[in-house]
PDB file of C-alpha atoms in Angstrom:
ATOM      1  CA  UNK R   1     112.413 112.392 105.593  1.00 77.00           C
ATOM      2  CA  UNK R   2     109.819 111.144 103.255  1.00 85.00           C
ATOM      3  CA  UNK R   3     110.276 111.320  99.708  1.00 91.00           C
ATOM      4  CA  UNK R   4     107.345 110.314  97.096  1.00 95.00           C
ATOM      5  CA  UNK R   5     109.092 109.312  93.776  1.00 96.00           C
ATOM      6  CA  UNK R   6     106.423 108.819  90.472  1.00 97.00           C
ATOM      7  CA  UNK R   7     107.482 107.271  87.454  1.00 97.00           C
ATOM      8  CA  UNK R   8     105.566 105.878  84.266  1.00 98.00           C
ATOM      9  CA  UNK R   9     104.754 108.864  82.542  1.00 97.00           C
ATOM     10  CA  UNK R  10     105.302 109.521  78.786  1.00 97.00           C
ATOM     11  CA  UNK R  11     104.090 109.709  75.765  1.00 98.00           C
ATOM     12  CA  UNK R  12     100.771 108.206  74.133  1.00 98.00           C
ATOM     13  CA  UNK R  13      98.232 108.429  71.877  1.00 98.00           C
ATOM     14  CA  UNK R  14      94.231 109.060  72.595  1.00 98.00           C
ATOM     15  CA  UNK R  15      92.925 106.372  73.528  1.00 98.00           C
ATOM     16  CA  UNK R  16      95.613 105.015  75.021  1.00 98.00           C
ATOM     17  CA  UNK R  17      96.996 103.534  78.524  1.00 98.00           C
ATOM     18  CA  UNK R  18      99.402 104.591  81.077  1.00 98.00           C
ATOM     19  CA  UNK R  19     100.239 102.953  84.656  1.00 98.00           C
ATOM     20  CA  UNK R  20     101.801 105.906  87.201  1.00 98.00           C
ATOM     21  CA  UNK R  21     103.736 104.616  90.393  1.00 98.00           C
ATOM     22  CA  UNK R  22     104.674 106.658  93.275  1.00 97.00           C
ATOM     23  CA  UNK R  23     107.290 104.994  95.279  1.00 96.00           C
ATOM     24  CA  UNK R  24     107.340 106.127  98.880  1.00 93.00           C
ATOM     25  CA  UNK R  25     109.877 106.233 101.579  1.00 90.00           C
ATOM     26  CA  UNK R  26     110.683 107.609 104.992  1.00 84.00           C
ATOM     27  CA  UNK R  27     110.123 106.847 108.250  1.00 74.00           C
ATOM     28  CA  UNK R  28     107.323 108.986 109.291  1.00 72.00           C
ATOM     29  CA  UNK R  29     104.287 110.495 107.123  1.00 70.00           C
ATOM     30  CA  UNK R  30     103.900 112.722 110.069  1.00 70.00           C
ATOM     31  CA  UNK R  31     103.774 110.408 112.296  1.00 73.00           C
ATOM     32  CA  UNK R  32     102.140 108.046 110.290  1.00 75.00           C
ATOM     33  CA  UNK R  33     103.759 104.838 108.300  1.00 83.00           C
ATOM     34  CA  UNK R  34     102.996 104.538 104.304  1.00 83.00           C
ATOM     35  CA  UNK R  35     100.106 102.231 105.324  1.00 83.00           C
ATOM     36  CA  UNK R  36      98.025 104.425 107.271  1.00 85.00           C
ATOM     37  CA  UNK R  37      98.294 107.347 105.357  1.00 90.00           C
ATOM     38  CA  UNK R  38      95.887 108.393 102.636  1.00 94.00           C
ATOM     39  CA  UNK R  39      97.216 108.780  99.259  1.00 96.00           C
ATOM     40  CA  UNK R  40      96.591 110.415  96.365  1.00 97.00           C
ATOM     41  CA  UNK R  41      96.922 111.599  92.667  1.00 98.00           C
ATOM     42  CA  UNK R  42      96.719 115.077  91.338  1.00 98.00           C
ATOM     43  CA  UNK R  43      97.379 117.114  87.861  1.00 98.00           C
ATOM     44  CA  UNK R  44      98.269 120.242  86.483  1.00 98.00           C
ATOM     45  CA  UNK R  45      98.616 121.528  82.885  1.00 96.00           C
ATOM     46  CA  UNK R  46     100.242 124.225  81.511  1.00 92.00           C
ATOM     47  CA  UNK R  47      98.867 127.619  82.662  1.00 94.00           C
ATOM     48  CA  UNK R  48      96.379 125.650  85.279  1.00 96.00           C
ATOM     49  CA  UNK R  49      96.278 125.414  88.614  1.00 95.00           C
ATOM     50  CA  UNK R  50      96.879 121.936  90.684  1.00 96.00           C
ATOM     51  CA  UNK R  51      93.713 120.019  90.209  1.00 96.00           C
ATOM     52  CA  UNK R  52      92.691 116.484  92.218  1.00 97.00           C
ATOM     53  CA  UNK R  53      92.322 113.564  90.068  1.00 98.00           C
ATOM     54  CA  UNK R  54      91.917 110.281  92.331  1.00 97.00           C
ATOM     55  CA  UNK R  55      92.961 109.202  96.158  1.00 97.00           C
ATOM     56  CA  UNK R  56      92.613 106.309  98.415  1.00 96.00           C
ATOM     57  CA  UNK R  57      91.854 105.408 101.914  1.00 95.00           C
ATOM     58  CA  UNK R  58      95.132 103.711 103.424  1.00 93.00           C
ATOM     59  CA  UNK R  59      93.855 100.320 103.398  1.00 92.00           C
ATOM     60  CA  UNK R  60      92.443 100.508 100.167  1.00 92.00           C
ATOM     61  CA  UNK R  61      88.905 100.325 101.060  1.00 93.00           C
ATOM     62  CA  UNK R  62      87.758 103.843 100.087  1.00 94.00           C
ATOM     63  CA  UNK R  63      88.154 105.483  97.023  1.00 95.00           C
ATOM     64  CA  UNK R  64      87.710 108.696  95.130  1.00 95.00           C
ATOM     65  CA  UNK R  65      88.045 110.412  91.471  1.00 96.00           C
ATOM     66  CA  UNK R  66      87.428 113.916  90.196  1.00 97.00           C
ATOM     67  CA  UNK R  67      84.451 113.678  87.629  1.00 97.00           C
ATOM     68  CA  UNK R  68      86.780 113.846  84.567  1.00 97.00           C
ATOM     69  CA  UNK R  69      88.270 110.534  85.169  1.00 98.00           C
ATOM     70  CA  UNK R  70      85.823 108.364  86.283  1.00 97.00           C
ATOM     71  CA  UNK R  71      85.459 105.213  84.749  1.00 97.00           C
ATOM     72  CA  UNK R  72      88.655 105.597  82.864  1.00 98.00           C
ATOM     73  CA  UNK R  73      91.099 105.839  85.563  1.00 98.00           C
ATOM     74  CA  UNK R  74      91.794 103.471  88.565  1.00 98.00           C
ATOM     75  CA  UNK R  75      93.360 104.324  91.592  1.00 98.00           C
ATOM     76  CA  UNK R  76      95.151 101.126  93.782  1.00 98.00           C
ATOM     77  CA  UNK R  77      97.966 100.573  96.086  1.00 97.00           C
ATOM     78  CA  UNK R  78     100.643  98.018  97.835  1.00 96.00           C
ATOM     79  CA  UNK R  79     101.364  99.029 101.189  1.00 93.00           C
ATOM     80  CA  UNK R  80     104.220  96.108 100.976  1.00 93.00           C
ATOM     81  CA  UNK R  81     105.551  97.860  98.869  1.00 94.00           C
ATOM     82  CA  UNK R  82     104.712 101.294  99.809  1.00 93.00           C
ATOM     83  CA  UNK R  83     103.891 101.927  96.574  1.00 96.00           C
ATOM     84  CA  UNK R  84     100.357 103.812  94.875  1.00 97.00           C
ATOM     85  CA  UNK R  85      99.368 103.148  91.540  1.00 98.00           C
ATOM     86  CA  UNK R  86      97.066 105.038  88.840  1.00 98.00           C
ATOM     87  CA  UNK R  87      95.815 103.045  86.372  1.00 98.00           C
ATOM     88  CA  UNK R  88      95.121 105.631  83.033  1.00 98.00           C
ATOM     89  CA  UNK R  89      92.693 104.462  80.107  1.00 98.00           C
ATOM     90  CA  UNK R  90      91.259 105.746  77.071  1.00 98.00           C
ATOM     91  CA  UNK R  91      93.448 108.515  77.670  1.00 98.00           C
ATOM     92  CA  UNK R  92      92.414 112.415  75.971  1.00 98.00           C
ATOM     93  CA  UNK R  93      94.548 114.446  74.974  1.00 97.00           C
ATOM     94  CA  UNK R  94      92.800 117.035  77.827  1.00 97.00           C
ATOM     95  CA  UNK R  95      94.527 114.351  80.040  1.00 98.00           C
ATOM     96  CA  UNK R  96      98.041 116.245  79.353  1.00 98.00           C
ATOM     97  CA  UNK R  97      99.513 117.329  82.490  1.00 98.00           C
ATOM     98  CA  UNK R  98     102.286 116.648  84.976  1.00 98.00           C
ATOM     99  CA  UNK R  99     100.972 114.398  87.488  1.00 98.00           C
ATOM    100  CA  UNK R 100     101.829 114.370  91.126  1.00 98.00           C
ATOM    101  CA  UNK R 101     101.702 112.147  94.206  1.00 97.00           C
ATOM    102  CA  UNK R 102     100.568 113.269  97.493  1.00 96.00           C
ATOM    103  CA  UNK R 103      99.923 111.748 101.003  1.00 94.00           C
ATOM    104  CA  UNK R 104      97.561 113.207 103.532  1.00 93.00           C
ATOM    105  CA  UNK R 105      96.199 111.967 107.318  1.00 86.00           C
ATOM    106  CA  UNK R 106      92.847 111.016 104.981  1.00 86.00           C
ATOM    107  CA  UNK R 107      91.932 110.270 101.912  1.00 83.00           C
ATOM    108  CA  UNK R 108      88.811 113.102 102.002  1.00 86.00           C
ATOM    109  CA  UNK R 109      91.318 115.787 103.006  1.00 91.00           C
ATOM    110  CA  UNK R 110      92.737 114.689  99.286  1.00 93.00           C
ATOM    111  CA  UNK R 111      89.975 116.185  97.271  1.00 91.00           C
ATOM    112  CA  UNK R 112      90.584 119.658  99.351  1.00 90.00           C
ATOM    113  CA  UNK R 113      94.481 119.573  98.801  1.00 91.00           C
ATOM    114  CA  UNK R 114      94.981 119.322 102.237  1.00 93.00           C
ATOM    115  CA  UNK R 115      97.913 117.095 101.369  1.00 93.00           C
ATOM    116  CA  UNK R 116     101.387 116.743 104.016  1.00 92.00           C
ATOM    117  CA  UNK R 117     103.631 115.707 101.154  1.00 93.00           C
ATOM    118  CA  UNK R 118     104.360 116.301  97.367  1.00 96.00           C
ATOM    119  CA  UNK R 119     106.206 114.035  94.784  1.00 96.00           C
ATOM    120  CA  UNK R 120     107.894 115.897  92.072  1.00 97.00           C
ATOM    121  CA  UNK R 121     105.442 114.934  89.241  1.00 97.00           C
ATOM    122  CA  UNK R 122     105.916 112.832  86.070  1.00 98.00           C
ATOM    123  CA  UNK R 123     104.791 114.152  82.360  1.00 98.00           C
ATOM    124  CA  UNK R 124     102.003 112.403  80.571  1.00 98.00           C
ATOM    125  CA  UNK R 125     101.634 113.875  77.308  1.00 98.00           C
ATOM    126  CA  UNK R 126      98.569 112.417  75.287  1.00 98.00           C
ATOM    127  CA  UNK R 127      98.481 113.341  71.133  1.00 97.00           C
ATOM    128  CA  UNK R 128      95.552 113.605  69.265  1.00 93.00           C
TER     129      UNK R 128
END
């Protein structure tokens, strides 16, 4: 069974920084291992819908990020340690949201939440 696991989340003022992991584990990402499946991060804030914020190929290679986080937040990942990383900066306080892993057969599936697996989110909370 796999199980994405994100931690890092908080609290933090604008302009701010946050680093999100998403720990994954399981044998199979339908019938893929960690390292050949795309991953990916997404948001939602209270009284929005889920909305994409960044993914990755599974080697790395390829990346992508909604238009509201671009040069602010950084998207990486350690397939030896099965683990995907989202690097936050100059946070806004329009950042707030609970923030979700996902994996997905590729990384441009991502961007159309066509995603095989959920994590159960971590808080960021940014204050003016």
């Amino acid at each position: 069974q796999v199980q994405l696991v994100e931690s890092g989340g908080g609290l933090v003022q604008a302009g701010g920084s946050l680093r999100l992991s998403c720990a994954a584990s399981g044998r199979s990402f339908s019938g893929r291992t960690f390292s050949r499946s795309a991953m990916g991060w997404f948001r939602q804030a209270p009284g929005k819908g889920r909305e994409f914020v960044a993914s990755i190929s599974w080697s790395g290679g390829s990346t992508d990020a909604a238009d509201s986080v671009k040069g602010r937040f950084t998207i990486s990942r350690d397939n030896t340690k099965s683990t995907v990383y989202l690097q936050m900066n100059s946070l806004k306080p329009e950042d707030t949201a609970v923030y979700y892993c996902a994996a997905a057969g590729d990384y441009s599936l991502l961007r159309s939440r066509i995603v095989d697996y959920w994590g159960q989110g971590t808080q960021v909370t940014v204050s003016s």
